[in-house]
XYZ file of C-alpha atoms in Angstrom:
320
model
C -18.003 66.450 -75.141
C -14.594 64.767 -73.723
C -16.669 64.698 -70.371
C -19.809 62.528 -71.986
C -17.435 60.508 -73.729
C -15.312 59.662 -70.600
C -18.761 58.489 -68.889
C -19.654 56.338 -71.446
C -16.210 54.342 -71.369
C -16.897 53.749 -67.928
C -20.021 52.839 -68.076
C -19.425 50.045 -70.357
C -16.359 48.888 -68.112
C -18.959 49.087 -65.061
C -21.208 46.367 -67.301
C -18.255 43.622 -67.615
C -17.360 44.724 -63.743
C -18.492 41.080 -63.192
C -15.999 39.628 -64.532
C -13.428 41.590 -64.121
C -11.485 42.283 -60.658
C -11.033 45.816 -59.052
C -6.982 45.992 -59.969
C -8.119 45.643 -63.420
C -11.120 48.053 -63.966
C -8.669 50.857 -61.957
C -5.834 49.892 -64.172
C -8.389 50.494 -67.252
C -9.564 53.646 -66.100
C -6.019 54.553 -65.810
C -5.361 54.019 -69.341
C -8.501 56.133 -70.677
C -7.417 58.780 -68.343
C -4.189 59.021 -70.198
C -5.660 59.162 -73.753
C -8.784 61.124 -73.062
C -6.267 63.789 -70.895
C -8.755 63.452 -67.842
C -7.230 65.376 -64.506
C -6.550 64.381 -61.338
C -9.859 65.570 -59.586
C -12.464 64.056 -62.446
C -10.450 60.881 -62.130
C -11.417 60.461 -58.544
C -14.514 60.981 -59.360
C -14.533 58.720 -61.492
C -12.715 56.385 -59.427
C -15.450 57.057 -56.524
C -18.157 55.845 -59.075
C -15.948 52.836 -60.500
C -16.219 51.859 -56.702
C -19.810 51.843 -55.766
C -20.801 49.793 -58.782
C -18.151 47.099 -57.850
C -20.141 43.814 -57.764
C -20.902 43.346 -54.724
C -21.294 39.440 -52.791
C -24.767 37.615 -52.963
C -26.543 36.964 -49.706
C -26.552 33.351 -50.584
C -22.636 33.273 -51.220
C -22.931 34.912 -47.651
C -24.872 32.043 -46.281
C -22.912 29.475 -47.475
C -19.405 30.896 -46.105
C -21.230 31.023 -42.780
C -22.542 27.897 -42.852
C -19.321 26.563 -43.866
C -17.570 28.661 -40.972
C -20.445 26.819 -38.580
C -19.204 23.238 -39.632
C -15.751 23.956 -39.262
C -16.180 25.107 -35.783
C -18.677 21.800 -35.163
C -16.349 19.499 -36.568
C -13.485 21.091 -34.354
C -15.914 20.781 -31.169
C -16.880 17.061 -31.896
C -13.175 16.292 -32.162
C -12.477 17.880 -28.879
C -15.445 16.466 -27.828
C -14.834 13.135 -29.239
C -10.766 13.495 -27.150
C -11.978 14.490 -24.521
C -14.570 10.949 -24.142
C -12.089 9.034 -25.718
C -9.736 10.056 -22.738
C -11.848 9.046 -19.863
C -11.681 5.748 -19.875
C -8.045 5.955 -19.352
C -8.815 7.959 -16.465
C -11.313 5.182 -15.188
C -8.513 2.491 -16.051
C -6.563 4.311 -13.606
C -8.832 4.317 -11.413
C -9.985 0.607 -11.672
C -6.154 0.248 -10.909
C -5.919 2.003 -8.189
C -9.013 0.009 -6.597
C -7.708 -3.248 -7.700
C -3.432 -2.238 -5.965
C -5.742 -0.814 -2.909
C -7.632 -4.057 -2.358
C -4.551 -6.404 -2.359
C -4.435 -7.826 1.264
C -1.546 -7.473 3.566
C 0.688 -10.357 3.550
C 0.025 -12.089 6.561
C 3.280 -12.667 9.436
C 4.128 -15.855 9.343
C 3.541 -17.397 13.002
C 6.360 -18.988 15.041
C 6.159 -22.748 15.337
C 4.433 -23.948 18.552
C 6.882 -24.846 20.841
C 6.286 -28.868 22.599
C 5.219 -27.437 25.745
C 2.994 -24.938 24.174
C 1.434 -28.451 22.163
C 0.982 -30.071 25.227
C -0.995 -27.183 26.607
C -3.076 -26.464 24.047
C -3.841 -30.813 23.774
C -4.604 -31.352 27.229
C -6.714 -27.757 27.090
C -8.845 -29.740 24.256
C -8.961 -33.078 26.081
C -10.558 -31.998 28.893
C -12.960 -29.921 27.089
C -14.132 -33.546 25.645
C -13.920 -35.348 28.642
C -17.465 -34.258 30.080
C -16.469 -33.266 33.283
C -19.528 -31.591 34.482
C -21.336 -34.763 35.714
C -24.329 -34.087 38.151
C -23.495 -34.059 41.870
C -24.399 -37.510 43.953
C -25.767 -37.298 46.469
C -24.440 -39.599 49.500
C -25.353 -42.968 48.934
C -24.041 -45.230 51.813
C -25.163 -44.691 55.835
C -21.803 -43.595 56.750
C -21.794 -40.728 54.700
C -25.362 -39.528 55.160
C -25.256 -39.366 59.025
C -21.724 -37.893 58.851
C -23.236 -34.756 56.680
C -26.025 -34.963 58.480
C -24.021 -34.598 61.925
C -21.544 -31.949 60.831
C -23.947 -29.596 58.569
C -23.538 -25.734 59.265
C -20.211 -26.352 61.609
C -16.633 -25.633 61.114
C -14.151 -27.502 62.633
C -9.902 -27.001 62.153
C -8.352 -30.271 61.376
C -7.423 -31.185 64.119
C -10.798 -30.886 65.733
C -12.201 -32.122 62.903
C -10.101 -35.643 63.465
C -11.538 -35.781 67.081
C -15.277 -35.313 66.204
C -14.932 -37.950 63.590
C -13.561 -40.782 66.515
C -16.964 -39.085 68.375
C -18.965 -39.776 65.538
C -17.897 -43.526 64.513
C -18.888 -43.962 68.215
C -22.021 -42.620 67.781
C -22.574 -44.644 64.414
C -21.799 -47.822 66.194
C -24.849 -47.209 68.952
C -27.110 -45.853 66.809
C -30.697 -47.357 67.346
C -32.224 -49.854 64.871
C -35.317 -47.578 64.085
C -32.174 -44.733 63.296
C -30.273 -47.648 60.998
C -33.210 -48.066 59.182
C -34.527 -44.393 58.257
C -30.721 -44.424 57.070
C -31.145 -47.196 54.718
C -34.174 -45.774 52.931
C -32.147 -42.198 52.565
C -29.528 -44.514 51.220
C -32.225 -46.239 48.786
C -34.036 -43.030 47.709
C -30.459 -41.247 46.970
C -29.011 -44.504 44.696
C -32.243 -44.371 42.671
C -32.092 -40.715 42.488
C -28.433 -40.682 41.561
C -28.988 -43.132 38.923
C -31.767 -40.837 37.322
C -29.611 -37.879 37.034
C -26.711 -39.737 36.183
C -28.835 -41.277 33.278
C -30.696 -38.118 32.429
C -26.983 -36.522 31.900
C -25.332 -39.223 29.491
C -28.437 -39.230 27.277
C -28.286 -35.310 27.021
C -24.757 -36.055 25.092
C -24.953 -38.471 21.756
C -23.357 -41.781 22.025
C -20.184 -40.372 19.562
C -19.915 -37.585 22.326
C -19.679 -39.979 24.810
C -16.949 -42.056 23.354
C -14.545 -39.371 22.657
C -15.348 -38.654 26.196
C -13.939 -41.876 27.260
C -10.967 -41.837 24.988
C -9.895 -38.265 26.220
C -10.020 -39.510 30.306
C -7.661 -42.027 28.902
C -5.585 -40.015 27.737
C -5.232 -37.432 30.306
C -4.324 -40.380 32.051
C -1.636 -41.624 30.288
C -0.055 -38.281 29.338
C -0.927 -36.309 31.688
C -1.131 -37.416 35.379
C -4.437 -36.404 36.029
C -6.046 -36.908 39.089
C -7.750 -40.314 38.681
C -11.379 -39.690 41.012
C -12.290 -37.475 37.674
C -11.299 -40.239 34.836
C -14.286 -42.561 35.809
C -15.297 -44.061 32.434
C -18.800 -42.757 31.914
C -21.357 -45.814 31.637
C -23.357 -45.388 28.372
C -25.912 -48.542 27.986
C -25.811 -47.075 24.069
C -21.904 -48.004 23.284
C -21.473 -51.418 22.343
C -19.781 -53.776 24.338
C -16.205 -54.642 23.501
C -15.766 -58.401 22.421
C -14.380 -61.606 24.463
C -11.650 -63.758 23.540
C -11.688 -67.242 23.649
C -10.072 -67.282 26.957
C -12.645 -65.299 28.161
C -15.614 -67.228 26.625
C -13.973 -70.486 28.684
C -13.499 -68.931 31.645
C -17.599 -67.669 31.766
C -17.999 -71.456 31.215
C -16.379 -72.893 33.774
C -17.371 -70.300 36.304
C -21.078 -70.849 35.142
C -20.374 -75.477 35.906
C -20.606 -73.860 39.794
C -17.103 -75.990 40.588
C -15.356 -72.820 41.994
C -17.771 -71.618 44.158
C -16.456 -72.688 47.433
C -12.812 -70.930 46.633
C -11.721 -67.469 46.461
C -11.480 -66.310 43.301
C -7.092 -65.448 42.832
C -7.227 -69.489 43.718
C -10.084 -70.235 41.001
C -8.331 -67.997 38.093
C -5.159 -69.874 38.424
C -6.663 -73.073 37.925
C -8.690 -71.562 35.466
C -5.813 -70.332 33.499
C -3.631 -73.656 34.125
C -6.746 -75.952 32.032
C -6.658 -73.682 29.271
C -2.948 -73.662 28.816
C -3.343 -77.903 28.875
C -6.483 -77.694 26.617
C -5.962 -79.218 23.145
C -6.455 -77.446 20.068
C -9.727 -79.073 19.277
C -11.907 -78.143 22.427
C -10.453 -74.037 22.225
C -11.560 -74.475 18.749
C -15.174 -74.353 20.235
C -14.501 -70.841 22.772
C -12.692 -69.304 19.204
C -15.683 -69.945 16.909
C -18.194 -68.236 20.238
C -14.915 -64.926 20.616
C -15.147 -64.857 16.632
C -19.272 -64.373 16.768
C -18.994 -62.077 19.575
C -16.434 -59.905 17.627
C -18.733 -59.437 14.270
C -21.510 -58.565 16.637
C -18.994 -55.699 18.253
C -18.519 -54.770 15.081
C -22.052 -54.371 13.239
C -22.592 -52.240 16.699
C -19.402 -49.689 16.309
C -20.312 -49.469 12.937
C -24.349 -48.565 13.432
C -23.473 -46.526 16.685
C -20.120 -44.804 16.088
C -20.172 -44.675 12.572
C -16.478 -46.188 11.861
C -14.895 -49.056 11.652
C -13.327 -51.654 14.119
C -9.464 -52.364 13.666
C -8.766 -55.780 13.712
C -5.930 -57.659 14.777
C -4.180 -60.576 13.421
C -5.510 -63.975 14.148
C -2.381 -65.004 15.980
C -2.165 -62.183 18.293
C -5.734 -63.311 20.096
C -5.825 -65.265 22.535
């Protein structure tokens, strides 16, 4: 009877197990036990059954813990995930700075100040570069020279020996037979025309400009330099233009052209020359000044059309 009773008590706490925790339904059963006088062993039974008809989790409840579980863990891997991107580009800013510090150039050594005799090398090294000097070979062009190299072709001769077959030779020269003289002078034609050919073929390889500066750097290897003076020949160019008269120059052409100083030598005729111009008035030089002024603005169109610059002109005064 006690027993029945007993089961039904827990049966109806087993009903409101729902909303009741496990401390409380034990604490319950603890409490019948007492007034129903229930012993140790039935109340582990008891207690056993209490136990399996605990309420026991839904499997959506389940789901949704594990699903929540899953987004935790996501979120945490996109945060590490979202570090770890977030940290690369530092690493490629280092990088980028290590490119740009590792393609700074090397300041360059500053180079010691030519030294005046150094310049002077280096100039007349350039000058003579434009100077031209490879002109074409001429061939001999006078009678002298063609039956000398003619006469003394394939032999070698010391100096000494060479000085006495030269007296042989002008003696030879001297008697040489007319028909000899004149297959000479035709050698000598032939070789002028053929020199002049080459000679021409040569300055028109170069432009006109070329062979100005040419000209301009002989002169100055001359005047600075010492050079030796057979290789500063000015190089005739029928392309440069002409340089200009003066007035003294324009009456000197026209009193050599009136044919008065053709008996006399010519020092004698240029000092008479000069003497009439100093003692000619103002109003006949006028005439030779207005010709040298002409003559200058036609140097000048040239230089300009030719050379491509412009002609420096003097003061008025300082021309003659």
């Amino acid at each position: 009877m006690l027993y029945s009773i007993a089961r039904a008590a827990i049966g109806r706490l087993t009903s409101a197990a729902a909303a009741t925790s496990s401390r409380r339904i034990v604490a319950a059963n603890a409490l019948t036990h007492q007034k129903l006088g229930i012993s140790r062993f039935s109340y582990g039974a008891i207690r056993s059954f209490a136990a399996a008809g605990r309420p026991k989790t839904s499997a959506k409840a389940a789901a949704t813990k594990k699903t929540v579980k899953k987004t935790t863990v996501a979120k945490k891997t996109t945060k590490t995930a979202a570090k770890g991107t977030a940290k690369k580009p530092t690493t490629a800013k280092k990088a980028t700075s290590k490119t740009k510090t590792a393609a700074k150039p090397k300041p360059r050594s500053r180079q010691k100040p030519l030294s005046p005799e150094k310049k002077a090398i280096l100039e007349r090294k350039e000058l003579k570069k434009t100077a031209l000097f490879e002109e074409p070979k001429a061939l001999p062009d006078s009678h002298w020279t063609i039956f000398v190299m003619e006469q003394t072709k394939g032999k070698k001769d010391s100096p000494v020996g060479l000085r006495e077959r030269m007296s042989q030779l002008a003696e030879a020269f001297r008697r040489l037979p007319a028909a000899e003289v004149q297959r000479l002078e035709s050698v000598t034609v032939d070789n002028k025309i053929t020199n002049g050919e080459e000679y021409k073929k040569w300055v028109e390889s170069h432009t006109a400009q070329d062979v100005n500066n040419a000209n301009r750097a002989r002169q100055l290897l001359k005047r600075k330099y010492n050079f030796p003076k057979g290789q500063l020949k000015v190089i005739r160019d029928s392309r440069l233009p002409k340089k200009p008269t003066t007035a003294f120059l324009q009456f000197t052409k026209s009193r050599w052209a009136s044919g008065e100083f053709a008996d006399r030598k010519i020092s004698e005729s240029a000092k008479i020359i000069g003497q009439e111009w100093k003692k000619l008035p103002d109003t006949e030089r006028l005439i030779f000044r207005d010709l040298a002024k002409t003559d200058l603005e036609r140097y000048e169109k040239e230089v300009a059309s030719v050379l491509n610059r412009a002609v420096f002109r003097r003061p008025a005064s300082s021309r003659v």
